Coordinates of C-alpha atoms in Angstrom, one line a residue:
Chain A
X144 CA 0.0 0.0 0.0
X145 CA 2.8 2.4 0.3
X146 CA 4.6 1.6 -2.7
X147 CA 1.5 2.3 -4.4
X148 CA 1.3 5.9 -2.4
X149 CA 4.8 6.3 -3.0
X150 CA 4.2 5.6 -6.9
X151 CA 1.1 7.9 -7.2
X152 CA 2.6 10.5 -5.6
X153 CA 5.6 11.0 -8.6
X154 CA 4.1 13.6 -11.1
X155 CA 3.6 12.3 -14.6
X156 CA 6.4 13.7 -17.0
X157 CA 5.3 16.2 -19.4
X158 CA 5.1 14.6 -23.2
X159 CA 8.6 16.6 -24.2
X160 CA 9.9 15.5 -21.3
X161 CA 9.0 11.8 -21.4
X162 CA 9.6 12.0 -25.2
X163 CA 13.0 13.2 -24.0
X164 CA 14.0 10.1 -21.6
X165 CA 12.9 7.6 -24.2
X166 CA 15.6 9.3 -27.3
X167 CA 17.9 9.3 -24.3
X168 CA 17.4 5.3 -24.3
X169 CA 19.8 5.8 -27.4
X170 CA 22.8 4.8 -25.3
X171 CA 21.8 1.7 -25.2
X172 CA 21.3 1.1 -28.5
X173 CA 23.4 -1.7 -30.5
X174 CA 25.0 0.4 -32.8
X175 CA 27.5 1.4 -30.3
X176 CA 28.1 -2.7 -29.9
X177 CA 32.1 -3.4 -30.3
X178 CA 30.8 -6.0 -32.9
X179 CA 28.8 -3.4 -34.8
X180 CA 31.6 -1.0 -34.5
X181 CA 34.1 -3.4 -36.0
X182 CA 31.3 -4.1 -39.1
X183 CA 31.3 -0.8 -39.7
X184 CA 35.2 -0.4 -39.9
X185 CA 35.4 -3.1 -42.4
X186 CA 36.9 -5.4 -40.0
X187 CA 34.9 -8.2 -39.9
X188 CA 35.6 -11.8 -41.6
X189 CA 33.7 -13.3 -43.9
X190 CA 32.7 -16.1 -41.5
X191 CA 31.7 -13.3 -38.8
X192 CA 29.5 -11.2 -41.5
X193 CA 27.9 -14.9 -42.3
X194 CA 27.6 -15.8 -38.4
X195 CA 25.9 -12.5 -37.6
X196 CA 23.3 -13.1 -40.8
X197 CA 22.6 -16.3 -39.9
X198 CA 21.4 -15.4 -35.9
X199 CA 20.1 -11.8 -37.2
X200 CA 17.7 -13.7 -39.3
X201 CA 16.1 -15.1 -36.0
X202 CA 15.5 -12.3 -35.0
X203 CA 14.0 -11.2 -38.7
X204 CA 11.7 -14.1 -39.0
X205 CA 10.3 -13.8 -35.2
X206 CA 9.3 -9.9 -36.0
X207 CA 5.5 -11.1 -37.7
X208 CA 5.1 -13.5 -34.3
X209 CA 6.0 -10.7 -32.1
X210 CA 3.5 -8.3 -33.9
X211 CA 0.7 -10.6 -34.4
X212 CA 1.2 -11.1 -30.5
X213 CA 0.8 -7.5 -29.9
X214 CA -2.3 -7.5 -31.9
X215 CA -3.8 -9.7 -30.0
X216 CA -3.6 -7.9 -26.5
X217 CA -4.6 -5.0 -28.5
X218 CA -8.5 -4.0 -28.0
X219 CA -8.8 -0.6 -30.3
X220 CA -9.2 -1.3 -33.6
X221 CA -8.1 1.4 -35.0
X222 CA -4.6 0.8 -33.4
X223 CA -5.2 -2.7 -35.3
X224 CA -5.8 -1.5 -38.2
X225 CA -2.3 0.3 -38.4
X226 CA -0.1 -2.9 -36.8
X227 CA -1.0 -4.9 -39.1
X228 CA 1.1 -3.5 -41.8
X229 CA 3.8 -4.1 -40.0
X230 CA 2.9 -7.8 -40.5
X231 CA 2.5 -7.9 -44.1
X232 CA 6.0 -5.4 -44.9
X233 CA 7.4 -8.3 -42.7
X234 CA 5.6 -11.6 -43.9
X235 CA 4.6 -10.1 -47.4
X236 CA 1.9 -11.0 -49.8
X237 CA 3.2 -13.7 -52.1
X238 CA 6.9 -15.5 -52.3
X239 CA 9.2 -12.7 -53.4
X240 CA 7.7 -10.2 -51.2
X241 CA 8.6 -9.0 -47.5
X242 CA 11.3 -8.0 -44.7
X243 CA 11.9 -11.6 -44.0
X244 CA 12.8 -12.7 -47.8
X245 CA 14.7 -9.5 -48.6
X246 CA 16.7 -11.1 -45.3
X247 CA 17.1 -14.3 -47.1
X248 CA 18.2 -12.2 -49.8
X249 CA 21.3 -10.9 -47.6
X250 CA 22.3 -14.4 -46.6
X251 CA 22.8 -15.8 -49.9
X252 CA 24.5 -12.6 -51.2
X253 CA 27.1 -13.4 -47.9
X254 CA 27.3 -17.0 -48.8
X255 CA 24.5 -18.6 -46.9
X256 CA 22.1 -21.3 -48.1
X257 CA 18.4 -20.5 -48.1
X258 CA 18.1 -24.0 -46.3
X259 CA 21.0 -22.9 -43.6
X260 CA 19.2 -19.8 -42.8
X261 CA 15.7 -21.5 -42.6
X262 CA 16.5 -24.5 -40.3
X263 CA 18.6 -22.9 -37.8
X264 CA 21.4 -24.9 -37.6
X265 CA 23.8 -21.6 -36.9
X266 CA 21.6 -20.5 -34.5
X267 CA 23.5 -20.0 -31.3
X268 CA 21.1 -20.6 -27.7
X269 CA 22.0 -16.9 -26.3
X270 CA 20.2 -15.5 -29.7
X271 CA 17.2 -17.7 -29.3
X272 CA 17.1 -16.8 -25.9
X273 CA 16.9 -13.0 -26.1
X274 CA 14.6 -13.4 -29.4
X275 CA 12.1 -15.5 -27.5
X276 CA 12.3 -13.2 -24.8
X277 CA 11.2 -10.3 -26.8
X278 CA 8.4 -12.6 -28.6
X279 CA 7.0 -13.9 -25.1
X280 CA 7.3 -10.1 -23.7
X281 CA 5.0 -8.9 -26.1
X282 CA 2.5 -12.1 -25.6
X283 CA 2.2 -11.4 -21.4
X284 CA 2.7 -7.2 -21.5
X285 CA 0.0 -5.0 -22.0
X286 CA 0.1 -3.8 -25.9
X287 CA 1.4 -0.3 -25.0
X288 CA 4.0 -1.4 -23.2
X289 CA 5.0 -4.1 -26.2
X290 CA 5.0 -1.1 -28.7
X291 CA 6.9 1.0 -26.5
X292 CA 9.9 -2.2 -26.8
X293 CA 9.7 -1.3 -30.4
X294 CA 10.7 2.0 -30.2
X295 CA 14.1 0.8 -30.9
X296 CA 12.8 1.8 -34.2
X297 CA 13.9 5.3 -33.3
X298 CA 17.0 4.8 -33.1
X299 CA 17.2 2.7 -36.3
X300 CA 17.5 4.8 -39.1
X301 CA 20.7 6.7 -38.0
X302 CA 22.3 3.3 -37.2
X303 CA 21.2 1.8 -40.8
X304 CA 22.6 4.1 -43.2
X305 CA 26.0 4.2 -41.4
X306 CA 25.9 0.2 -41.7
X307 CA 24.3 -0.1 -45.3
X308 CA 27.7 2.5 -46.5
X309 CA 30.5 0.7 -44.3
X310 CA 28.9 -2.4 -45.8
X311 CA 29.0 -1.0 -49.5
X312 CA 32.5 0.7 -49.2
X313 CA 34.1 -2.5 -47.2
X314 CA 33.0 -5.7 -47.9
X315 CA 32.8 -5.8 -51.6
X316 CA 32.4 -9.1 -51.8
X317 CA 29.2 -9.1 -51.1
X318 CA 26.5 -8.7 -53.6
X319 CA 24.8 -4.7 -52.8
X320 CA 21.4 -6.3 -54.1
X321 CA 21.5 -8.0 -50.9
X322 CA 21.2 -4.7 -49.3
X323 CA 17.6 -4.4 -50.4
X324 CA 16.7 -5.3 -46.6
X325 CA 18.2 -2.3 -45.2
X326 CA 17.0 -0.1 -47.8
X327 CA 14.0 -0.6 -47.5
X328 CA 13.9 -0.1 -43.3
X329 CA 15.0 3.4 -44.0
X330 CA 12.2 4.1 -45.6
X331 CA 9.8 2.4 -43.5
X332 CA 11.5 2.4 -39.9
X333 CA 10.6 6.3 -39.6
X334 CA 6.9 6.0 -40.5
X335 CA 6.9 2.9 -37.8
X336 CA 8.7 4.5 -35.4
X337 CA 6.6 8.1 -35.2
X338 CA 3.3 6.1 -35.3
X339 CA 4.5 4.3 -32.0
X340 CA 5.8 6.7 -30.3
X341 CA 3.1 8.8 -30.6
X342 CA 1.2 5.9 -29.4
X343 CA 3.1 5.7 -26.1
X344 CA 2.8 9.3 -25.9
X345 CA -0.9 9.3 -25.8
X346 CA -1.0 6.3 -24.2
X347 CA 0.8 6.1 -21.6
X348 CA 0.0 9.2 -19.0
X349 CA 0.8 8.2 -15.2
X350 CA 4.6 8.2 -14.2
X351 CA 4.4 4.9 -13.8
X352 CA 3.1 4.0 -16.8
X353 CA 5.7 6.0 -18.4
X354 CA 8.3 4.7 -16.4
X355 CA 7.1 1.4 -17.8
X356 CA 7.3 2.7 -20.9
X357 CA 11.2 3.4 -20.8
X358 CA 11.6 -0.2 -19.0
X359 CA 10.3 -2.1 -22.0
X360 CA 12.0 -0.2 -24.5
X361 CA 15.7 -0.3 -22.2
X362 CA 14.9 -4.1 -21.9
X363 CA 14.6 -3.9 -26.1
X364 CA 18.1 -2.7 -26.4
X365 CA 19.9 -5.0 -24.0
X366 CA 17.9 -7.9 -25.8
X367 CA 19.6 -6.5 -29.0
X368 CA 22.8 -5.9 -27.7
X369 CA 22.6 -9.4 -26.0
X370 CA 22.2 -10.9 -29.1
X371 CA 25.7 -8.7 -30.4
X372 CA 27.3 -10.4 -27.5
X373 CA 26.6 -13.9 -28.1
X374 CA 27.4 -12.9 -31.8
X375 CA 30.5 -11.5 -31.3
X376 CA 31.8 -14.8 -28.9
X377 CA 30.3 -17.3 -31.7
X378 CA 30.8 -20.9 -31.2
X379 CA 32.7 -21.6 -28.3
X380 CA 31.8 -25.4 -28.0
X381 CA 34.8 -27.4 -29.3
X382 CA 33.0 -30.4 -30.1
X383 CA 30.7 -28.6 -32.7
X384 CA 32.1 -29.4 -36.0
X385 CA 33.0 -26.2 -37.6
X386 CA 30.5 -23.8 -39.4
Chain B
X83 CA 5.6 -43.7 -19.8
X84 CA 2.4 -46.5 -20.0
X85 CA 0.2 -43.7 -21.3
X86 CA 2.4 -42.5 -24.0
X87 CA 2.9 -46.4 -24.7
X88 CA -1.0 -46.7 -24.9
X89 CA -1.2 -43.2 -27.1
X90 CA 1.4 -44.2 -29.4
X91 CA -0.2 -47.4 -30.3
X92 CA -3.5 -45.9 -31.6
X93 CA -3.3 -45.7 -35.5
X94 CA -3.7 -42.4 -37.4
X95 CA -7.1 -41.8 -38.5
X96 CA -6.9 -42.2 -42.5
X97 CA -8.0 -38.4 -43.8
X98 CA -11.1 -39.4 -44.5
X99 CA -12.1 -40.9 -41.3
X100 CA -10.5 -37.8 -39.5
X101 CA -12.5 -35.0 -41.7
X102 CA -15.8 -37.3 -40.3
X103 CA -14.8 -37.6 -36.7
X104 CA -14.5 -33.5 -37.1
X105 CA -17.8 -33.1 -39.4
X106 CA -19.6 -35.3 -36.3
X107 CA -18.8 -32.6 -33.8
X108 CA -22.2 -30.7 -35.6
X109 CA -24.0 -32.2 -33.0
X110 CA -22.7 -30.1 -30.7
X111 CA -23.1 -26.7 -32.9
X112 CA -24.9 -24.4 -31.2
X113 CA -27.9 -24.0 -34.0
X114 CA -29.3 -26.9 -31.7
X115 CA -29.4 -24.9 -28.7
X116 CA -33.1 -23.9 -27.6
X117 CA -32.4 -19.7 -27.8
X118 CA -31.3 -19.8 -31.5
X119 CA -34.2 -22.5 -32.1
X120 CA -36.6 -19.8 -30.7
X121 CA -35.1 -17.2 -32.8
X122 CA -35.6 -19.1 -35.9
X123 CA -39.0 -19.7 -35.0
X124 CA -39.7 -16.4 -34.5
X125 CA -40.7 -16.2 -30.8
X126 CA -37.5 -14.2 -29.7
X127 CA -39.0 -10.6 -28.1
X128 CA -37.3 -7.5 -28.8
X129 CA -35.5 -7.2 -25.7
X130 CA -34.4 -10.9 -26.3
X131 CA -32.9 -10.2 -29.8
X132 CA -30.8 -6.9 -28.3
X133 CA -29.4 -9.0 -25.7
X134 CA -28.3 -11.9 -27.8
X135 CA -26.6 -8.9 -30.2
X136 CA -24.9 -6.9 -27.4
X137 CA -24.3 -10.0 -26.0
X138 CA -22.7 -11.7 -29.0
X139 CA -21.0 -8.6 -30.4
X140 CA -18.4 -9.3 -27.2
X141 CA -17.8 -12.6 -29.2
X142 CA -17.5 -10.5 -32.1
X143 CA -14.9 -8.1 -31.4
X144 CA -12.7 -10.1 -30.0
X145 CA -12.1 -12.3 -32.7
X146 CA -9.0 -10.4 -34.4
X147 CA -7.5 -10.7 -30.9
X148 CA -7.7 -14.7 -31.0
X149 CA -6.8 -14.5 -34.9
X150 CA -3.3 -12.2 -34.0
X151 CA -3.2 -15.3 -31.2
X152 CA -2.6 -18.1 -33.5
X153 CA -0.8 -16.0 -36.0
X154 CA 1.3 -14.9 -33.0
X155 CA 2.1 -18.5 -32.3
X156 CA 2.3 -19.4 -36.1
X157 CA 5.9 -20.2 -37.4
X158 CA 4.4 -20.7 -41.3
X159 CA 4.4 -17.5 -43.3
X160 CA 2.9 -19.1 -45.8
X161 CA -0.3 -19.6 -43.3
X162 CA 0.4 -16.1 -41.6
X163 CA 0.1 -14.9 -45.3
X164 CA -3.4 -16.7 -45.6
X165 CA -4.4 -16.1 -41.7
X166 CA -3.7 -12.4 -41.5
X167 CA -6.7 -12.2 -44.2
X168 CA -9.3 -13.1 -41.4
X169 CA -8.2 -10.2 -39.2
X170 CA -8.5 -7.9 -42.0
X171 CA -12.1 -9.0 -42.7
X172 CA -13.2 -8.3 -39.6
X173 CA -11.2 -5.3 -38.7
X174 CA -11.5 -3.7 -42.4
X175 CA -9.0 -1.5 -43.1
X176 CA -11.5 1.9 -42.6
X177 CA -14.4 2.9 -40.4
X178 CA -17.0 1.4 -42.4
X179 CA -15.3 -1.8 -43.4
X180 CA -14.8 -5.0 -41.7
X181 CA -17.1 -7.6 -39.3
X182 CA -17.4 -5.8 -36.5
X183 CA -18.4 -2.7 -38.4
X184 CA -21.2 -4.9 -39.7
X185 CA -22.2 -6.2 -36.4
X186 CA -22.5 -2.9 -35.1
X187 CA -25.0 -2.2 -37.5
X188 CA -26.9 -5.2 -36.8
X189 CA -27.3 -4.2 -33.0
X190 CA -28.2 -0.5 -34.0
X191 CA -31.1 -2.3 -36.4
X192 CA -32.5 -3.9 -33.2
X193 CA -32.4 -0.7 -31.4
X194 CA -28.9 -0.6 -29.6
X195 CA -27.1 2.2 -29.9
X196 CA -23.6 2.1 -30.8
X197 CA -22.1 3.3 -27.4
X198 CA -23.9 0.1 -25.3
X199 CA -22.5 -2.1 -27.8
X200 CA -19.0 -0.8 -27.4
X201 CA -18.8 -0.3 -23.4
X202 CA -20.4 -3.5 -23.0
X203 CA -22.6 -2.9 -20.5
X204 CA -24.8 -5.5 -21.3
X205 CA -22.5 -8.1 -21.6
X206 CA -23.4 -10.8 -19.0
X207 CA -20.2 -12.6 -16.5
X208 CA -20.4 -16.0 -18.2
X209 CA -20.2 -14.8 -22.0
X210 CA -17.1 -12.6 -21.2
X211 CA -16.0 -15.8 -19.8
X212 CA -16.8 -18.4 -22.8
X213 CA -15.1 -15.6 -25.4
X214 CA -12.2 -14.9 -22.6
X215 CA -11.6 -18.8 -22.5
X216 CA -11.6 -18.7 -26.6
X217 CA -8.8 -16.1 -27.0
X218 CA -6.4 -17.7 -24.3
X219 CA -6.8 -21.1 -25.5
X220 CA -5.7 -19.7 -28.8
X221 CA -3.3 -17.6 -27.6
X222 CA -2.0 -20.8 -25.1
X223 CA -2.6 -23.6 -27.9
X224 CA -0.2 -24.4 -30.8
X225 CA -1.1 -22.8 -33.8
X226 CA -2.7 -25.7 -35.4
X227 CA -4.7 -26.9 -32.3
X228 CA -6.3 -23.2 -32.2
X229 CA -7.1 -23.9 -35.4
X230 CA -9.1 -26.7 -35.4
X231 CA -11.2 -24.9 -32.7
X232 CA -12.2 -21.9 -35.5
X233 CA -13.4 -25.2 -37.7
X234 CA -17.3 -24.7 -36.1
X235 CA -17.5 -22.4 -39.3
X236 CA -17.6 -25.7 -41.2
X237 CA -21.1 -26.0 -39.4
X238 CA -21.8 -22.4 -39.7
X239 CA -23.2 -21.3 -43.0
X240 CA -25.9 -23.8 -43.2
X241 CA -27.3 -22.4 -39.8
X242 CA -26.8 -19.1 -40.8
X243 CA -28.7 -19.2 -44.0
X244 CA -32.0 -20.5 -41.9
X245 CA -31.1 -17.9 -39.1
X246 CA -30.9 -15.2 -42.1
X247 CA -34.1 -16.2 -43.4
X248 CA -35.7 -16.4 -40.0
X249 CA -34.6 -12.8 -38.9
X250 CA -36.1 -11.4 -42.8
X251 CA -39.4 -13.1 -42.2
X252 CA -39.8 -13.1 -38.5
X253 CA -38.4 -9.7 -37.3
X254 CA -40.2 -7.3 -39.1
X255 CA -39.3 -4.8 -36.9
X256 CA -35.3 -5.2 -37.6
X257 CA -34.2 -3.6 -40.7
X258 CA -33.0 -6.0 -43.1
X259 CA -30.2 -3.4 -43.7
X260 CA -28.6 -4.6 -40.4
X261 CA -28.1 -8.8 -41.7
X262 CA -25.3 -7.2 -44.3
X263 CA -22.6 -9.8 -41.3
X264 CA -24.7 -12.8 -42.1
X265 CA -24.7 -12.3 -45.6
X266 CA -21.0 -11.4 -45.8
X267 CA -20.2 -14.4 -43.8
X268 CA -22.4 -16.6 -46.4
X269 CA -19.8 -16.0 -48.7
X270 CA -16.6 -15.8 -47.1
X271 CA -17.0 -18.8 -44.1
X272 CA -17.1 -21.5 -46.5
X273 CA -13.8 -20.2 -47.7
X274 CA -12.5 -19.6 -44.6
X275 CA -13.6 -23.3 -43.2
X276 CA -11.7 -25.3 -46.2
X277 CA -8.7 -23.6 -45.8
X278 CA -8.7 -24.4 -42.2
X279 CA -10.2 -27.7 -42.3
X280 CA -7.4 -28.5 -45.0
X281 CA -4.7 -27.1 -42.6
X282 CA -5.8 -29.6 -40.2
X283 CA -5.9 -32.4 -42.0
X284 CA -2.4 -31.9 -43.1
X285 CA -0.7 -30.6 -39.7
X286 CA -2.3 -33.3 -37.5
X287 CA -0.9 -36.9 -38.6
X288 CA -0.5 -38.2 -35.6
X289 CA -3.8 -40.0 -33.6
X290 CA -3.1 -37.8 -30.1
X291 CA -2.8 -34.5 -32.6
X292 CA -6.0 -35.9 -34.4
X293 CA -7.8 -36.1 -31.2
X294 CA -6.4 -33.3 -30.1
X295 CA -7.9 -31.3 -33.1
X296 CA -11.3 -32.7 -32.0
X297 CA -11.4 -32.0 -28.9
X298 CA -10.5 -28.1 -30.0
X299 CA -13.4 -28.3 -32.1
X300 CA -15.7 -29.7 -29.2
X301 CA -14.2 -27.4 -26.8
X302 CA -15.4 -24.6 -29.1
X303 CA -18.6 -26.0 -30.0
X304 CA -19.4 -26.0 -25.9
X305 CA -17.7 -22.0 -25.8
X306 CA -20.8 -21.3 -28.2
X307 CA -23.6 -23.1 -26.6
X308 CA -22.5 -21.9 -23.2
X309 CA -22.9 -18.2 -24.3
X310 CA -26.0 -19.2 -25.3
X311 CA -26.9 -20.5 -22.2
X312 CA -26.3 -17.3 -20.7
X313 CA -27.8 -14.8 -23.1
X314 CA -31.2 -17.5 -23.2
X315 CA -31.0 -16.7 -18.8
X316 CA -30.5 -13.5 -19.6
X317 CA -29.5 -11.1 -16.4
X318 CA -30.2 -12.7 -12.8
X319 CA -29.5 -10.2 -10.4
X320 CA -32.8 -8.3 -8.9
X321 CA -30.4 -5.4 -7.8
X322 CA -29.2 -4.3 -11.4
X323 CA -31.3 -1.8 -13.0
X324 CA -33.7 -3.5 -15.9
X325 CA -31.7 -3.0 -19.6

């Protein structure tokens, strides 16, 4: 009874202000991951461009379950109406279409199989972990607080076009249409990203609701740094024959 | 260790015998149940008919929410591609489109307005129940599973088309205007029900998945009858103010 007291007592943040502590989540954010810094210098192998893919693409091909499960804590239709887009960039319509083929895309351009990509085999646990920790956060949260998680898509854009021209200008062994991926996030991450956060904004009006807010969406980036981690390490068992 | 002995020594239904067991389940269907008999015989009263639509418009609108479910749980894009169409059906994509829309028209034809279908004040305990029960066994079931439980829509156009014509010559007083859900569903449930019935047939080989699929299906025939047993009760409590 007093934590509640205590909690009520805290004066909600003003929208700039609370618009203001989420951006300042940015910190957080992956791209400042020794593993995305060292992509970005050109300094990564072949097999370490390949490794990240292959996990990344776990990540890629969880994003419709995650935003289905949003949908389905989500009451206002309207709000609905709008996620589900998000679904079908990702999914697409037909075989050639979506965020998760144009990831496929990637992977063969850095020398992956479509079959090694779809059955997991380079999958390491510490990925699927923190991917299924994202998926089964946005199953048991309320949907605002899921959508604020996603506001990782703020941050996105900046991080993308700095990776998309290291990746261009170093590795030029890779194929640029397998860049398609990123090209098209830049486009669409912003759009995303303003229609959620205006969400949480409206959405989320007590301090502890906001406080929430900022929770789920720090929780987001150590999930995706997390993921850089386990990444960067690779394989460490030595009696998995070598990928 | 005996049980899974016992289960694995059951033989797979062929796919014949599997689509009857399933087809049998009509039994169950809730065009049986003694409320929607009295509708189609035209001896519902007015007050009866609004509190089977508020009552059912609970149902209604929370279908998307057990659709996102089993897409949310759904590793196939191939059936999120197919699946995501449901949602999109009854949301619609604007104000006027979608199932719910339509439904909302159907209770303002028998004299609900459009805020006491939406704050559901009329919606009784053991409805909210039944429909609560539907969304978390598709949100706690594996995809296919929930899926069998949506196949009462193989039983559902035939007991919609007598219901239709019941309402048209019974109800005078309902503007015909307001059946547009029943005649949309005419069309798309038959569609709807093959896909899913085919789904079934294919994902469940095994006889404990087969069974399992049935007892989905029964489990939602008994969700449907149950709300019916409530709405046909009606409210119980002498302290709430007559609706």
């Amino acid at each position: 009874m007093q934590l509640v007291k205590q909690e009520s007592e805290k004066a909600s943040w003003k929208k700039e202000e609370f618009e203001s502590v989420l951006y300042s989540q940015k910190t957080r954010y992956h791209h400042l991951h020794p593993f995305h810094r060292r992509m970005n210098e050109g300094l990564l192998t072949p097999t370490e461009i390949r490794n990240w893919a292959a996990n990344r693409f776990y990540y890629q091909k969880n994003i419709p379950l995650k935003d289905a499960a949003i949908m389905s804590n989500c009451p206002h239709r309207e709000v609905r109406r709008e996620w589900i887009e998000r679904i079908i960039d990702h999914d697409g319509r037909s075989q050639e279409e979506g965020g998760i083929e144009a990831w496929l895309q990637l992977g063969q351009a850095v020398g992956l199989s479509r079959s090694e990509l779809l059955d997991e085999r380079h999958v390491l646990p510490s990925v699927r972990y923190a991917v299924d920790a994202y998926v089964n956060f946005c199953r048991n949260s309320s949907w605002i607080i899921a959508i604020a998680a996603s506001l990782t898509e703020l941050f996105g854009p900046d991080a993308i076009k700095v990776r998309l021209a290291a990746l261009e200008s170093h590795y030029s062994w890779i194929d640029p249409a397998g860049f398609e991926y990123f090209r098209v996030r830049l486009k669409k991450a912003p759009r995303d990203a303003k229609y959620a956060l205006n969400l949480v904004l409206q959405h989320c009006k007590s301090r502890d609701r906001q406080e929430q807010a900022v929770q789920a969406l720090e929780f987001k980036c150590d999930l995706l740094w997390s993921q850089l981690d386990a990444i960067d390490r690779g394989e460490t068992r030595p009696c998995v024959e070598e990928k």
